[in-house]
Coordinates of N, CA and C in Angstrom, one line a residue:
C446 N 139.7 171.8 189.5 CA 139.1 172.9 188.7 C 139.5 172.6 187.2
P447 N 138.4 172.5 186.4 CA 138.8 172.2 184.9 C 139.4 173.5 184.3
A448 N 140.3 173.2 183.3 CA 140.9 174.2 182.6 C 139.9 175.1 181.8
E449 N 140.2 176.3 181.6 CA 139.3 177.3 181.0 C 139.4 177.1 179.5
S450 N 138.3 176.8 178.8 CA 138.4 176.4 177.5 C 138.9 177.5 176.5
F451 N 138.6 178.8 176.7 CA 139.0 179.9 175.9 C 140.5 179.9 175.8
G452 N 141.1 179.9 177.1 CA 142.6 179.9 177.2 C 143.2 178.7 176.5
L453 N 142.6 177.5 176.7 CA 143.1 176.3 175.9 C 143.0 176.5 174.5
G454 N 141.9 177.1 174.0 CA 141.8 177.3 172.6 C 142.9 178.2 171.9
L455 N 143.1 179.4 172.7 CA 144.2 180.2 172.3 C 145.6 179.5 172.4
E456 N 145.8 178.9 173.4 CA 147.0 178.1 173.7 C 147.2 177.1 172.5
S457 N 146.2 176.5 172.0 CA 146.3 175.5 170.9 C 146.7 176.2 169.7
A458 N 146.2 177.4 169.4 CA 146.6 178.1 168.2 C 148.1 178.6 168.4
F459 N 148.5 179.0 169.6 CA 149.9 179.4 169.7 C 150.9 178.1 169.5
A460 N 150.4 177.0 170.0 CA 151.3 175.8 169.8 C 151.3 175.5 168.3
A461 N 150.2 175.7 167.6 CA 150.3 175.4 166.1 C 151.2 176.4 165.4
L462 N 151.2 177.6 165.9 CA 152.1 178.6 165.2 C 153.5 178.4 165.6
E463 N 153.7 177.7 166.7 CA 155.2 177.3 167.2 C 155.6 176.0 166.5
G464 N 154.7 175.4 165.8 CA 155.0 174.1 165.1 C 154.9 172.9 165.9
D465 N 154.2 173.0 167.0 CA 153.9 171.8 167.9 C 152.6 171.3 167.5
S466 N 152.4 170.5 166.5 CA 151.2 170.0 166.1 C 150.5 169.1 167.1
R467 N 151.3 168.2 167.6 CA 150.7 167.3 168.6 C 150.0 168.0 169.8
R468 N 150.8 168.9 170.3 CA 150.3 169.6 171.5 C 149.1 170.5 171.2
S469 N 149.2 171.1 170.0 CA 148.0 171.9 169.5 C 146.9 171.1 169.4
E470 N 146.9 170.0 168.8 CA 145.7 169.1 168.7 C 145.1 168.7 169.9
V471 N 146.1 168.3 170.9 CA 145.6 167.8 172.2 C 144.8 169.0 172.9
L472 N 145.5 170.2 172.9 CA 144.8 171.3 173.6 C 143.4 171.7 172.8
A473 N 143.5 171.7 171.5 CA 142.2 172.1 170.8 C 141.1 171.1 171.1
D474 N 141.5 169.8 171.1 CA 140.5 168.7 171.4 C 139.9 169.0 172.7
E475 N 140.7 169.3 173.7 CA 140.3 169.5 175.0 C 139.4 170.7 175.1
A476 N 139.8 171.8 174.5 CA 139.0 173.1 174.5 C 137.7 172.9 173.8
A477 N 137.7 172.1 172.7 CA 136.4 172.0 171.9 C 135.4 171.1 172.7
R478 N 135.9 170.2 173.6 CA 135.1 169.4 174.3 C 134.5 170.0 175.7
S479 N 135.2 171.0 176.1 CA 135.0 171.7 177.4 C 133.6 172.4 177.4
T480 N 133.0 172.4 178.6 CA 131.8 173.2 178.8 C 132.0 174.5 179.7
H481 N 133.4 174.6 180.0 CA 133.7 175.7 181.0 C 134.4 176.9 180.2
S482 N 133.7 178.0 180.1 CA 134.3 179.1 179.4 C 133.9 180.4 180.0
M483 N 134.9 181.3 180.0 CA 134.6 182.6 180.5 C 134.1 183.5 179.5
T484 N 134.1 183.0 178.2 CA 133.6 183.8 177.2 C 132.5 183.1 176.5
H485 N 132.0 183.6 175.4 CA 131.0 182.8 174.5 C 131.8 181.6 173.9
T486 N 131.2 180.5 174.0 CA 131.9 179.3 173.6 C 132.4 179.4 172.0
H487 N 131.6 180.1 171.2 CA 132.0 180.1 169.9 C 133.4 180.8 169.6
H488 N 133.8 181.7 170.5 CA 135.1 182.2 170.4 C 136.2 181.1 170.7
T489 N 135.9 180.2 171.5 CA 136.8 179.0 171.8 C 136.9 178.2 170.5
W490 N 135.7 177.9 169.9 CA 135.6 177.1 168.7 C 136.4 177.7 167.6
H491 N 136.3 179.0 167.4 CA 137.0 179.7 166.4 C 138.5 179.5 166.6
S492 N 139.0 179.6 167.8 CA 140.5 179.4 168.1 C 140.9 178.0 167.8
C493 N 140.0 177.0 168.1 CA 140.3 175.7 167.8 C 140.3 175.4 166.3
A494 N 139.3 176.0 165.6 CA 139.3 175.9 164.1 C 140.7 176.5 163.5
A495 N 141.1 177.5 164.1 CA 142.4 178.1 163.6 C 143.5 177.2 163.8
A496 N 143.6 176.6 165.0 CA 144.6 175.6 165.3 C 144.6 174.4 164.4
Y497 N 143.4 173.9 164.3 CA 143.3 172.6 163.5 C 143.7 173.0 162.0
A498 N 143.3 174.2 161.5 CA 143.6 174.6 160.1 C 145.2 174.7 160.1
L499 N 145.8 175.3 161.0 CA 147.3 175.5 160.9 C 148.0 174.1 161.0
I500 N 147.4 173.0 161.6 CA 148.2 171.8 161.7 C 147.7 170.8 160.7
G501 N 146.9 171.3 159.7 CA 146.4 170.3 158.7 C 145.4 169.4 159.0
K502 N 144.5 169.9 159.9 CA 143.3 169.0 160.3 C 142.0 169.8 159.8
P503 N 141.7 169.7 158.4 CA 140.6 170.5 157.9 C 139.3 170.0 158.3
D504 N 139.2 168.6 158.5 CA 137.8 168.1 159.0 C 137.4 168.7 160.3
K505 N 138.4 168.7 161.2 CA 138.2 169.3 162.6 C 138.0 170.7 162.5
A506 N 138.8 171.5 161.6 CA 138.6 172.9 161.6 C 137.2 173.3 161.1
I507 N 136.8 172.7 160.0 CA 135.5 173.0 159.4 C 134.4 172.6 160.4
H508 N 134.5 171.5 161.1 CA 133.5 171.2 162.1 C 133.4 172.3 163.2
E509 N 134.5 172.8 163.6 CA 134.4 173.9 164.7 C 133.8 175.2 164.1
L510 N 134.1 175.5 162.8 CA 133.7 176.6 162.1 C 132.1 176.6 162.0
E511 N 131.6 175.3 161.7 CA 130.2 175.2 161.6 C 129.5 175.3 162.9
R512 N 130.1 174.8 163.9 CA 129.6 175.0 165.4 C 129.6 176.6 165.6
C513 N 130.6 177.3 165.3 CA 130.7 178.7 165.5 C 129.5 179.3 164.7
A514 N 129.4 179.0 163.5 CA 128.2 179.6 162.7 C 126.9 179.3 163.2
D515 N 126.7 178.1 163.7 CA 125.4 177.7 164.2 C 125.1 178.2 165.6
M516 N 126.1 178.5 166.4 CA 125.9 178.8 167.7 C 126.4 180.3 168.2
G517 N 126.2 181.2 167.2 CA 126.4 182.6 167.6 C 127.5 183.4 167.0
L518 N 128.3 182.8 166.0 CA 129.3 183.6 165.3 C 129.2 183.2 163.9
P519 N 128.2 183.7 163.2 CA 128.1 183.3 161.8 C 128.7 184.4 160.9
S520 N 130.0 184.6 161.0 CA 130.6 185.7 160.4 C 131.5 185.3 159.2
Y521 N 131.0 185.3 158.0 CA 131.7 184.9 156.9 C 132.9 185.8 156.7
R522 N 132.7 187.1 157.0 CA 133.9 188.0 156.9 C 135.0 187.7 157.7
L523 N 134.8 187.4 159.0 CA 135.8 187.0 159.9 C 136.4 185.7 159.4
F524 N 135.7 184.8 159.0 CA 136.2 183.4 158.6 C 137.1 183.7 157.3
E525 N 136.6 184.3 156.4 CA 137.3 184.6 155.1 C 138.6 185.4 155.3
S526 N 138.6 186.3 156.2 CA 139.8 187.2 156.4 C 140.8 186.6 157.4
D527 N 140.4 185.6 158.2 CA 141.3 185.0 159.2 C 142.4 184.4 158.5
P528 N 143.7 185.0 158.7 CA 144.9 184.3 158.0 C 145.1 182.9 158.4
Y529 N 144.7 182.4 159.7 CA 145.0 181.1 160.2 C 144.1 180.1 159.5
L530 N 143.1 180.6 158.8 CA 142.1 179.7 158.1 C 142.4 179.6 156.6
R531 N 143.4 180.2 156.1 CA 143.7 180.3 154.7 C 143.8 178.9 154.0
S532 N 144.3 178.0 154.7 CA 144.5 176.6 154.1 C 143.1 176.0 153.8
L533 N 142.0 176.6 154.4 CA 140.7 176.0 154.1 C 140.1 176.6 152.9
H534 N 140.6 177.7 152.4 CA 139.9 178.5 151.3 C 139.4 177.6 150.1
T535 N 140.2 176.6 149.8 CA 139.9 175.8 148.6 C 139.1 174.5 148.9
D536 N 138.9 174.2 150.2 CA 138.0 173.1 150.5 C 136.6 173.3 150.2
P537 N 135.9 172.4 149.6 CA 134.6 172.7 149.1 C 133.6 172.9 150.3
R538 N 133.9 172.2 151.4 CA 133.0 172.4 152.6 C 133.1 173.8 153.2
F539 N 134.4 174.4 153.1 CA 134.6 175.7 153.6 C 133.8 176.8 152.6
I540 N 134.0 176.5 151.4 CA 133.4 177.3 150.3 C 131.8 177.2 150.5
E541 N 131.3 176.1 150.7 CA 129.9 175.9 150.9 C 129.4 176.6 152.2
L542 N 130.2 176.5 153.3 CA 129.9 177.3 154.5 C 129.8 178.8 154.3
M543 N 130.9 179.3 153.6 CA 131.0 180.7 153.3 C 129.8 181.2 152.5
T544 N 129.5 180.4 151.5 CA 128.3 180.8 150.7 C 127.0 180.9 151.4
R545 N 126.8 179.9 152.4 CA 125.6 179.9 153.2 C 125.6 181.1 154.2
L546 N 126.7 181.4 154.7 CA 126.8 182.5 155.7 C 126.7 183.8 155.0
R547 N 127.1 183.9 153.8 CA 127.0 185.2 153.0 C 125.6 185.4 152.6
R548 N 124.9 184.3 152.2 CA 123.5 184.3 151.8 C 122.6 184.8 153.1
E549 N 122.9 184.2 154.2 CA 122.2 184.7 155.4 C 122.5 186.0 155.7
H550 N 123.7 186.5 155.7 CA 124.1 187.9 156.0 C 123.3 188.8 155.0
D551 N 123.3 188.6 153.7 CA 122.7 189.4 152.7 C 121.2 189.4 153.0
S552 N 120.6 188.3 153.3 CA 119.2 188.2 153.6 C 118.9 189.2 154.8
I553 N 119.6 189.1 155.8 CA 119.3 190.0 157.0 C 119.5 191.3 156.7
R554 N 120.6 191.7 156.0 CA 120.9 193.0 155.6 C 119.7 193.6 154.6
N555 N 119.3 192.8 153.8 CA 118.2 193.3 152.9 C 116.8 193.4 153.6
E556 N 116.6 192.5 154.6 CA 115.3 192.5 155.3 C 115.2 193.8 156.1
F557 N 116.4 194.2 156.7 CA 116.3 195.4 157.5 C 116.9 196.6 156.9
G558 N 117.1 196.6 155.6 CA 117.6 197.8 154.9 C 118.8 198.3 155.3
I559 N 119.8 197.4 155.6 CA 121.1 197.9 156.1 C 122.0 197.9 155.0
D560 N 122.8 199.1 154.7 CA 123.6 199.3 153.7 C 125.1 199.0 154.0
A561 N 125.4 197.9 154.6 CA 126.7 197.6 155.0 C 127.2 196.3 154.4

């Protein structure tokens, strides 16, 4: 029975917080590749992005955030406020992704007359 990817993603973030970068990356890589999830896969990718950001792997972190944004979790507010993603805030790719997501958010809000 394959490991459940959402749990692996969370475990990878916990390993990163505990300072075990090697274990964190192995778990995040496995979770990101998995097709078995009890939740929406974008939640797994968000956890993986957090783990990668915490262990100093910005390329992998941003890749997972882009997957999240493209596949059901395009939340610039979540990504900007996530403390585990703070190390990415000055990365031009992160800034570009947040700009795109904000633009899409504002467009939808304006199209439907939402004041939030």
